[in-house]
Structure formats: structure tokens, C-alpha cells
Short mmCIF file of N, CA and C in Angstrom, two decimals:
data_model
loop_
_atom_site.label_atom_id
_atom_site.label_comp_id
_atom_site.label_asym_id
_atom_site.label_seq_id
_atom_site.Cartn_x
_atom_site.Cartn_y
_atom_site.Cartn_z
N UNK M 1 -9.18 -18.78 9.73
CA UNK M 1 -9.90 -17.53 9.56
C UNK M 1 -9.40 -16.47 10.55
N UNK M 2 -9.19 -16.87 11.40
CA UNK M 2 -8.76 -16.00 12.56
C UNK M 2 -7.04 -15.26 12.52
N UNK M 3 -6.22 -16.50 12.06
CA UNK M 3 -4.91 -15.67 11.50
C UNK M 3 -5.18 -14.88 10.39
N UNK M 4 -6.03 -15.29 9.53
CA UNK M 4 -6.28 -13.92 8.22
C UNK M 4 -6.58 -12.72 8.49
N UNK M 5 -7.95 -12.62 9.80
CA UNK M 5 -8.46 -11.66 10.07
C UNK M 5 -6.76 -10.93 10.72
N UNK M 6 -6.39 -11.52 11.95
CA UNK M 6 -5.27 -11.01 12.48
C UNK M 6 -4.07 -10.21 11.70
N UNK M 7 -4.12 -11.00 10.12
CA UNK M 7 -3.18 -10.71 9.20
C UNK M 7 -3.72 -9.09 8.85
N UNK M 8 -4.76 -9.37 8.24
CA UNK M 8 -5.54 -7.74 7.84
C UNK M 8 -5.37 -7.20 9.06
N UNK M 9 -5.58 -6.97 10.08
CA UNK M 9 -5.41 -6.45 11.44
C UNK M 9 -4.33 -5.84 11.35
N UNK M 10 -3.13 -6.35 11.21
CA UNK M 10 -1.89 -6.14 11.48
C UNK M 10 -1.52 -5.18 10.07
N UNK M 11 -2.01 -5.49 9.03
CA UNK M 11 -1.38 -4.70 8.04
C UNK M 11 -2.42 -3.34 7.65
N UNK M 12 -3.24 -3.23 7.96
CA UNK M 12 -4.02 -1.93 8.64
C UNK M 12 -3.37 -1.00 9.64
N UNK M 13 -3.25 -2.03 10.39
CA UNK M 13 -2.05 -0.97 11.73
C UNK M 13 -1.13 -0.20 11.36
N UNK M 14 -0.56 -1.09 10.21
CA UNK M 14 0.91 -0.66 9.88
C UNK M 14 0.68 0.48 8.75
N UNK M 15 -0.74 0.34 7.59
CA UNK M 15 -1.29 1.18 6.98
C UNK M 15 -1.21 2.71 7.64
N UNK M 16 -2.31 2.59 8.60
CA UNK M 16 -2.39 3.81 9.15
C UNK M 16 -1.30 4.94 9.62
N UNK M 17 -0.39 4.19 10.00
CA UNK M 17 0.96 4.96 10.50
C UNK M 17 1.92 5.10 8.89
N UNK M 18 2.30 4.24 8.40
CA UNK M 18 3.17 4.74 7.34
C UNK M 18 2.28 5.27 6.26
N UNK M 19 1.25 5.68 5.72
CA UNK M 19 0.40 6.33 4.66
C UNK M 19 0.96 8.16 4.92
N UNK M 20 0.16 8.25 6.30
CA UNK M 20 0.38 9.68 6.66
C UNK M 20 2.01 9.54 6.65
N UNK M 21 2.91 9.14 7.41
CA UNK M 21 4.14 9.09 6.99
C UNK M 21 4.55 10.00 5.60
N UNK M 22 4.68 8.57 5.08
CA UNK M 22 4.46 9.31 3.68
C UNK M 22 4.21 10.58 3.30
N UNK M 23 2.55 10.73 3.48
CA UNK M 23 2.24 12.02 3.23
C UNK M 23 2.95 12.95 3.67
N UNK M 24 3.19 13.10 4.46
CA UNK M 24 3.48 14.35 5.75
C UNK M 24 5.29 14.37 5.09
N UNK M 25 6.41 13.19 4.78
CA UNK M 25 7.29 12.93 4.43
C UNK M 25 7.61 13.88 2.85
N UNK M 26 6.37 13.76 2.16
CA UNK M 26 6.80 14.14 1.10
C UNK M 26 6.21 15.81 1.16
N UNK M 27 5.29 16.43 1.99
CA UNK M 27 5.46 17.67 2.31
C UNK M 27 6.51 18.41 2.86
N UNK M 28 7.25 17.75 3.62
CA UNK M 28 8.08 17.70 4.13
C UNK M 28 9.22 18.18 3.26
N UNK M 29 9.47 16.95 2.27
CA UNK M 29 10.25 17.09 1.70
C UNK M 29 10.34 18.22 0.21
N UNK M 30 9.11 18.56 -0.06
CA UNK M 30 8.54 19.74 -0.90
C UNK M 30 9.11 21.05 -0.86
N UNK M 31 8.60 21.08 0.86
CA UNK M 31 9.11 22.34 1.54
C UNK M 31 10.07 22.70 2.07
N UNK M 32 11.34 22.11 1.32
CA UNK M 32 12.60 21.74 1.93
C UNK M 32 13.08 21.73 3.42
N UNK M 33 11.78 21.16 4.15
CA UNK M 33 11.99 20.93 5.53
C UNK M 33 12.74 19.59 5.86
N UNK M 34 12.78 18.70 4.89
CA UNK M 34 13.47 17.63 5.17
C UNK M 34 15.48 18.08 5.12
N UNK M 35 15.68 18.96 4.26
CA UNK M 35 17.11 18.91 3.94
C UNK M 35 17.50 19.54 5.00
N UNK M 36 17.06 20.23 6.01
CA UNK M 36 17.31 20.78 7.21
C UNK M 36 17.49 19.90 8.16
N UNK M 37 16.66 18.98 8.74
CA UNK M 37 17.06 18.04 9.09
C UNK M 37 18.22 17.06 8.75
N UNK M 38 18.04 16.40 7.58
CA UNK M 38 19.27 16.03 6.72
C UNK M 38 20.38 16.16 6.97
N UNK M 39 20.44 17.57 7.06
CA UNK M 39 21.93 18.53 7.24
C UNK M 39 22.68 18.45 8.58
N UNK M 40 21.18 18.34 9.48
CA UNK M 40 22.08 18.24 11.38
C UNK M 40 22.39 17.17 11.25
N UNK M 41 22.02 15.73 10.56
CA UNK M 41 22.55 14.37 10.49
C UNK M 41 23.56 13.77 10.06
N UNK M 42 24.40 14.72 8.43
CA UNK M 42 25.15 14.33 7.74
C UNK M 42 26.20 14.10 8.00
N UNK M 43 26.42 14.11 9.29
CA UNK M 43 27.92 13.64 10.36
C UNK M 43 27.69 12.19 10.06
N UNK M 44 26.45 11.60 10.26
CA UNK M 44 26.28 9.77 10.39
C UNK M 44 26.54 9.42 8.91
N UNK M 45 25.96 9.94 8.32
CA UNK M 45 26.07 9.01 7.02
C UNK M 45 27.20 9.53 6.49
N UNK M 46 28.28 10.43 6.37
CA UNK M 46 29.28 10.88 6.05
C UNK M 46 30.98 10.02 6.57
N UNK M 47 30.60 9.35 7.97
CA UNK M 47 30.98 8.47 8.98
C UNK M 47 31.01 7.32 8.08
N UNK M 48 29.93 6.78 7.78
CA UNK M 48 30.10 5.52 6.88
C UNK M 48 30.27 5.38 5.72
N UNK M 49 30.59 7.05 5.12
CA UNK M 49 30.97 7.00 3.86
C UNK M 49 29.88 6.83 3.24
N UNK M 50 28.42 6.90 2.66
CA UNK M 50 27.37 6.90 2.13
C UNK M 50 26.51 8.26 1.86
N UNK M 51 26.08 8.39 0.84
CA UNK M 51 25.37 9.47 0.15
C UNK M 51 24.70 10.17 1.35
N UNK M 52 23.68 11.67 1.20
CA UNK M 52 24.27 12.24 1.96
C UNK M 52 22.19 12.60 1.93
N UNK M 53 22.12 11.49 0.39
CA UNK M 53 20.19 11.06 0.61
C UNK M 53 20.02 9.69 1.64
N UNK M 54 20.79 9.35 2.23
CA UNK M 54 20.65 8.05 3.10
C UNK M 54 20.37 8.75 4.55
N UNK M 55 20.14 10.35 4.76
CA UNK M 55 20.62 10.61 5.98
C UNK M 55 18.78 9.87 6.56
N UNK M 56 18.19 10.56 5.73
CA UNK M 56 16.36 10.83 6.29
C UNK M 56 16.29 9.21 6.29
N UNK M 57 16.29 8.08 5.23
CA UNK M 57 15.98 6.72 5.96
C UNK M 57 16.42 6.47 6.74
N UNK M 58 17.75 6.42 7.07
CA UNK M 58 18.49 5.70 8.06
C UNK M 58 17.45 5.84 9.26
N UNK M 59 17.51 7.52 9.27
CA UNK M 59 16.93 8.53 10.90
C UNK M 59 15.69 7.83 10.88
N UNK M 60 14.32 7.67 9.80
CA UNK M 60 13.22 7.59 10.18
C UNK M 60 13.34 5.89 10.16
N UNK M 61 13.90 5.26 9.86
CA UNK M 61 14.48 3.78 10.80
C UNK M 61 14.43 3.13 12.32
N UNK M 62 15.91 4.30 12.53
CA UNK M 62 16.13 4.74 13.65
C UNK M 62 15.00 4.77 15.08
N UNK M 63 14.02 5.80 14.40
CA UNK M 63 13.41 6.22 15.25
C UNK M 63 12.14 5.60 15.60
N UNK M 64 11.31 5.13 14.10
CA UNK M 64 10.30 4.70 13.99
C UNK M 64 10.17 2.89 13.90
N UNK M 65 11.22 2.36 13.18
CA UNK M 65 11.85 0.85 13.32
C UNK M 65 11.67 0.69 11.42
N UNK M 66 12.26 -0.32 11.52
CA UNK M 66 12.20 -1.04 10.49
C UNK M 66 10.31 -1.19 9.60
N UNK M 67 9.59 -1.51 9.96
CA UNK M 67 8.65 -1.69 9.24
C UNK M 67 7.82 -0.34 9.08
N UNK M 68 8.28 1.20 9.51
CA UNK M 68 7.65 2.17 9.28
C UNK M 68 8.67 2.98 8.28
N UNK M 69 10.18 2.09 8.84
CA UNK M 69 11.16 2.95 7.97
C UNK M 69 11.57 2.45 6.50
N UNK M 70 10.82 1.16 6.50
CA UNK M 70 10.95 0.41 5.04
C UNK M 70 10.18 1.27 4.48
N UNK M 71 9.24 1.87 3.92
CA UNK M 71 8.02 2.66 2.96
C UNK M 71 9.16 3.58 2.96
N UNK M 72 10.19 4.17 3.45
CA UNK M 72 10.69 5.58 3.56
C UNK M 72 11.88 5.50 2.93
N UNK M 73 12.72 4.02 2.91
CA UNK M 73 13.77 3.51 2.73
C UNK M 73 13.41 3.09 1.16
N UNK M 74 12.87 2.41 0.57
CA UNK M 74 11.79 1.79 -0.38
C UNK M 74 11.69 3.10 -1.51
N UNK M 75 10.69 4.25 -1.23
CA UNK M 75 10.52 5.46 -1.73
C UNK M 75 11.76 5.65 -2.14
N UNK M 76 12.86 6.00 -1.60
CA UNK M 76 14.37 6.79 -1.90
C UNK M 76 15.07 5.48 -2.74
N UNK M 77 14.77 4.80 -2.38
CA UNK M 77 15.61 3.38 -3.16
C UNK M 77 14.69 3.58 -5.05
N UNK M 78 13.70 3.76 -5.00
CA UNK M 78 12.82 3.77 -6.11
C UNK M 78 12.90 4.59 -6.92
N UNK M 79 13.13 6.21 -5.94
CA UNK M 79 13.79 7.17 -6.68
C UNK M 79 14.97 7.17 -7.58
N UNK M 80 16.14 6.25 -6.81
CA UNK M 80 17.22 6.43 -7.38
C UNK M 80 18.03 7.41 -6.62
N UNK M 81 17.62 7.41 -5.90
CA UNK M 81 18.33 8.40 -4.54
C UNK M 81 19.56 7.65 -4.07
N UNK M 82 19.62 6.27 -3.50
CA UNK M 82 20.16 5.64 -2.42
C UNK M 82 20.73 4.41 -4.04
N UNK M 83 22.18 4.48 -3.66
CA UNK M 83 23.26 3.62 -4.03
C UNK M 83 22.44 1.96 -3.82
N UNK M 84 23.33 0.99 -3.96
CA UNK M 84 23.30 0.04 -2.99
C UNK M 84 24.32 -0.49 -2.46
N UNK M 85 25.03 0.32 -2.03
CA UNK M 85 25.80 0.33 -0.98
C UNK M 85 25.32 1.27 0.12
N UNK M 86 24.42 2.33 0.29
CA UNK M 86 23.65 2.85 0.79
C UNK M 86 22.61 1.98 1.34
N UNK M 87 22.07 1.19 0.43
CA UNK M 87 21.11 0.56 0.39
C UNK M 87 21.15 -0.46 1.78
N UNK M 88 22.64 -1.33 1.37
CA UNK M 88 23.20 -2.38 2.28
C UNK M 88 23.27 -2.01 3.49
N UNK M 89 23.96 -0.39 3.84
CA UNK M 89 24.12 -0.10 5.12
C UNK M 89 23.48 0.30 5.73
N UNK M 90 22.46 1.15 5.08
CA UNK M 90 20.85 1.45 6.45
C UNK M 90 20.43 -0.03 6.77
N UNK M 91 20.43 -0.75 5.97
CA UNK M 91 19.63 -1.95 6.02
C UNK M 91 20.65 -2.75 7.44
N UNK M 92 21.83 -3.04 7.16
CA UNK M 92 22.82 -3.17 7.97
C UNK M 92 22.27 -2.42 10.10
N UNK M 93 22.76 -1.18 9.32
CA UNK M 93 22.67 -0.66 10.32
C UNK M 93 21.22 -1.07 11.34
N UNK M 94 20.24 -0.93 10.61
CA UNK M 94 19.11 -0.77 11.35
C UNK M 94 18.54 -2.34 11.33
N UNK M 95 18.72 -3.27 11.24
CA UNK M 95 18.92 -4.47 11.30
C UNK M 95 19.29 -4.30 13.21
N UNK M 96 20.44 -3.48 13.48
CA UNK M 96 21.02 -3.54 14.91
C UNK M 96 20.11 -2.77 15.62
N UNK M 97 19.87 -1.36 14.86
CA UNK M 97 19.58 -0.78 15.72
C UNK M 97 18.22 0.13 15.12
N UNK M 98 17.25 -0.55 15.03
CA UNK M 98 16.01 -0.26 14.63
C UNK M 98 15.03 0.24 15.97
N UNK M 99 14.61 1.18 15.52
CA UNK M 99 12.97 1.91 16.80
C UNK M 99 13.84 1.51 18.20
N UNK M 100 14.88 2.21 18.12
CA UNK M 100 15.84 2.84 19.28
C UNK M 100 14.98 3.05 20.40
N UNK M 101 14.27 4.06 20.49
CA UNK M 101 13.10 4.69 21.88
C UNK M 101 12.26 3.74 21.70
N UNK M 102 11.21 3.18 21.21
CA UNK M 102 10.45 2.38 21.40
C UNK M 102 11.11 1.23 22.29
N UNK M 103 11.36 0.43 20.93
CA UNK M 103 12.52 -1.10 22.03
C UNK M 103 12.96 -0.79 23.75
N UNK M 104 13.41 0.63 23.44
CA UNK M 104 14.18 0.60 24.77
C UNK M 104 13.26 0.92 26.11
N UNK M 105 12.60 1.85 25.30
CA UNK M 105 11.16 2.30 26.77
C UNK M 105 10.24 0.85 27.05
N UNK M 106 10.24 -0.28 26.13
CA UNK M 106 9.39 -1.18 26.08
C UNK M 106 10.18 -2.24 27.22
N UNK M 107 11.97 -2.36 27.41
CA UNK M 107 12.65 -2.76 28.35
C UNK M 107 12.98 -2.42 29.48
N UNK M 108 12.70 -1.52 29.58
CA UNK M 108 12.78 -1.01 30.74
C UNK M 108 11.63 -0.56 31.53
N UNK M 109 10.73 -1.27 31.00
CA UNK M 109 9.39 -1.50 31.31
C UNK M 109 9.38 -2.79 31.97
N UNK M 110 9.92 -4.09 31.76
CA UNK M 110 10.04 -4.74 31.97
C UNK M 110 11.44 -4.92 32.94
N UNK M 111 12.32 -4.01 33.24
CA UNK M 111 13.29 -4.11 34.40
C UNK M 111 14.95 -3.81 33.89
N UNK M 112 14.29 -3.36 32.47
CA UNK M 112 15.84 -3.63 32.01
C UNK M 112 16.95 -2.50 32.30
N UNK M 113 17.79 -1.80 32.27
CA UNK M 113 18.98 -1.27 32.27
C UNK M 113 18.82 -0.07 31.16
N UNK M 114 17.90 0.76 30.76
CA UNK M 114 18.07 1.55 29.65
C UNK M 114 19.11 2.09 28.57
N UNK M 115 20.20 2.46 29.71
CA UNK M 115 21.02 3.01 29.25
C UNK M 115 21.84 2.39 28.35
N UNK M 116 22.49 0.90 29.31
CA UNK M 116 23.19 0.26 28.59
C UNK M 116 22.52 -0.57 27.89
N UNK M 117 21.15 -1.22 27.42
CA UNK M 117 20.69 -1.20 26.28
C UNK M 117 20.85 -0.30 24.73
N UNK M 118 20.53 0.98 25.01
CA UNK M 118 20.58 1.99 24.04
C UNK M 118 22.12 2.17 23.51
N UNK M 119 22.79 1.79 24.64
CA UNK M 119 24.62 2.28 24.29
C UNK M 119 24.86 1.35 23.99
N UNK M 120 24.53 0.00 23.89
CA UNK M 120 24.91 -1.41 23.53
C UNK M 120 24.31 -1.56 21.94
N UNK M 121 23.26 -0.76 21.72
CA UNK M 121 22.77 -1.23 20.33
C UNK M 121 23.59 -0.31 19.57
N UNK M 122 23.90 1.19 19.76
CA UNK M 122 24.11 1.98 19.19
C UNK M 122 25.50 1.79 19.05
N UNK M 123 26.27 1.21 20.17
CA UNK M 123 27.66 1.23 19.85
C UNK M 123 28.06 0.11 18.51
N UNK M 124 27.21 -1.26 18.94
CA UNK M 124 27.31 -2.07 18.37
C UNK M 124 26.87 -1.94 16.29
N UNK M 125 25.91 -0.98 16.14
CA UNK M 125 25.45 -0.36 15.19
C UNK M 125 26.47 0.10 14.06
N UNK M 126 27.05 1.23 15.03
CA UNK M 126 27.42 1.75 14.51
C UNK M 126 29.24 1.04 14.20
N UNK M 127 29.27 0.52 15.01
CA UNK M 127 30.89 -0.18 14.58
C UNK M 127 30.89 -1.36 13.74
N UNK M 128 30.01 -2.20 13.39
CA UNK M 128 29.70 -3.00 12.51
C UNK M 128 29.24 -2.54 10.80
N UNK M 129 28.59 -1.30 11.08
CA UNK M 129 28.41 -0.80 10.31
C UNK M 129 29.87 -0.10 9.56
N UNK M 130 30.30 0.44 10.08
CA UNK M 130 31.70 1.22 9.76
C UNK M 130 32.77 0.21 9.45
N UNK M 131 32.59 -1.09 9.78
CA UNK M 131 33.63 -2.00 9.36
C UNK M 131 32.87 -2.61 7.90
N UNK M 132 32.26 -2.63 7.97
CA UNK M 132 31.28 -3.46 6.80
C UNK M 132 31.49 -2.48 5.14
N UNK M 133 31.12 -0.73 5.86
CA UNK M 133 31.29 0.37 4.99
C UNK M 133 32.95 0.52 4.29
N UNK M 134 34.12 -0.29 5.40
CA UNK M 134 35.52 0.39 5.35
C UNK M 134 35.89 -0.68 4.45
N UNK M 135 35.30 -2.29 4.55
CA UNK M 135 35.92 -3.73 4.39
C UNK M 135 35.32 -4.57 3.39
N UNK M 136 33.77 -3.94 2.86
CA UNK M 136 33.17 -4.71 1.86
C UNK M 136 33.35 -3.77 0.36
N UNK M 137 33.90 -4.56 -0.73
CA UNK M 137 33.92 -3.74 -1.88
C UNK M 137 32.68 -4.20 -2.69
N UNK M 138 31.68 -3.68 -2.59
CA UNK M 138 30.64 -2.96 -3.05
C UNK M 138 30.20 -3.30 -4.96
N UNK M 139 31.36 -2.09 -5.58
CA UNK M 139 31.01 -2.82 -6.69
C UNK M 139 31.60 -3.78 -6.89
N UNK M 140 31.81 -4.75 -6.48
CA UNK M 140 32.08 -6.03 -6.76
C UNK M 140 30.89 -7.26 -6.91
N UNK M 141 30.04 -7.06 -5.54
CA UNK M 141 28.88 -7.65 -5.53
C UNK M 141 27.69 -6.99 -6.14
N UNK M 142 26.95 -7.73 -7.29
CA UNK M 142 25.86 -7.09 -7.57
C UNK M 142 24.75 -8.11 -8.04
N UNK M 143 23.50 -7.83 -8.41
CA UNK M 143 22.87 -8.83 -7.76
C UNK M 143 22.64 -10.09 -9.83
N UNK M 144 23.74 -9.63 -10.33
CA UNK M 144 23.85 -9.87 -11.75
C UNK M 144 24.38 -10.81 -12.25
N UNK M 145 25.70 -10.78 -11.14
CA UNK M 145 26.91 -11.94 -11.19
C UNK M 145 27.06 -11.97 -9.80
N UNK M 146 28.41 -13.62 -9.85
CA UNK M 146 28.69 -13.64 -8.84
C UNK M 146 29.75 -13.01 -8.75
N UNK M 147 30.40 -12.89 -6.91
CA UNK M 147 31.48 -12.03 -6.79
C UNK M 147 32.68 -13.14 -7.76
N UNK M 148 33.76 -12.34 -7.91
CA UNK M 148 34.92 -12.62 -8.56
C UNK M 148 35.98 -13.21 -7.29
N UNK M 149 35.46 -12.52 -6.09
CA UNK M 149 36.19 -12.35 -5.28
C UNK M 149 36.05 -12.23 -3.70
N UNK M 150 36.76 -12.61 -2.66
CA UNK M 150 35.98 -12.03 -1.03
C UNK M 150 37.19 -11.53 -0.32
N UNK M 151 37.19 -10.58 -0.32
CA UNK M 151 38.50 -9.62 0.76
C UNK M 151 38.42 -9.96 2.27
#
């Protein structure tokens, strides 16, 4: 009883923060305040070669982590916005380097090295990512058949 309650606990928490998300996300995006943003970003996702609607998940990933940036990632995937090869590489990416400021203020709370935390995820992020974007052929794998093939 007590892990259930904990369970509802936990997915309430996560309610409250990604709902307004959302909300506020798709005003956002109404009022073409999102493509402004978008636009200062399109260096990253342009870098890995990916659509140029991957900029806003990746970022609200990034910033917020994985379980606030899935609803955001999810939405654009549903749309038909995001490839899946898009798909693969936020997921990729933020796999490494998910809720960047959080994680890192939370270590260095505990004694850690900030800097080279943040430069260690991000370097690591982003070069795994860019080899994965340069070295995996894409339509090849789909989730229909198997590959033909592995480069």
C-alpha cells in the first residue's frame, strides 16, 4: 500500500510540472514565441543534421530532464513533426545529457567539480551524438523489418 500511495505521489509530482508545461508550451507555441527561440538553437540540431522541429525537445530535455522533456518530445513525435531519426537522437542525446543545471547544482552540492561535470556530459553528448547522426543509416532500421545490414 505504501509503494502505491508513493507511486500516485510521484506521478502527481510529475503531473503538476509537465500539464502547465504543456499548457504554457503550446501558448507559446501559438504565439510564435517558440520559433524564436528555436531559431537561437538551430546551430545544435543543424550540427547533427536533424530537422530544425527537434530544436524545442531536445532544449526542453536539456534543461528540464528527461521525464518533463518526454510530454514535449512525445507531443512533436505525435504531431509528425520529428523524423525518427530525430526521434533516435534527442533520445540519444539526452540519455547523456539530460536536466544539465539540475544534475549539476545537485553535485556540487555534494562536493563535486561543476564545471568539469557539465563539460564532461556535454562534451560527451554531443560527440556521441554526432557520430551516431554521421555513422548510423537510419532508413535502414525501422521498426517493420529487420536491418538488411550494419555499417
Amino acid at each position: 500500500m505504501e509503494g502505491l500511495k508513493g507511486s500516485f505521489n510521484s506521478i502527481y509530482s510529475i503531473a503538476k510540472i509537465v500539464i502547465p508545461l504543456m499548457i504554457l508550451l503550446q501558448i507559446a507555441k501559438d504565439y510564435k514565441f517558440l520559433d524564436k527561440i528555436s531559431k537561437a538553437f538551430e546551430f545544435l540540431t543543424k550540427f547533427f543534421h536533424m530537422s530544425k522541429e527537434s530544436t524545442l525537445p531536445l532544449l526542453v530535455g536539456i534543461i528540464f530532464g528527461i521525464s518533463y522533456g518526454a510530454g514535449v518530445i512525445l507531443q512533436a513525435a505525435k504531431e509528425g513533426n520529428l523524423s525518427k531519426k530525430d526521434t533516435f537522437l534527442i533520445s540519444t542525446f539526452l540519455v547523456i545529457c539530460h536536466a544539465i543545471v539540475e544534475d549539476t547544482l545537485i553535485f556540487v552540492a555534494v562536493g563535486a567539480n561543476g564545471y568539469l561535470l557539465f563539460g564532461i556530459r556535454i562534451l560527451a553528448a554531443i560527440i556521441i551524438t554526432y557520430i551516431l547522426a554521421k555513422r548510423f543509416n537510419f532508413e535502414e532500421y525501422t521498426l517493420d523489418k529487420e536491418p538488411t545490414s550494419i555499417e
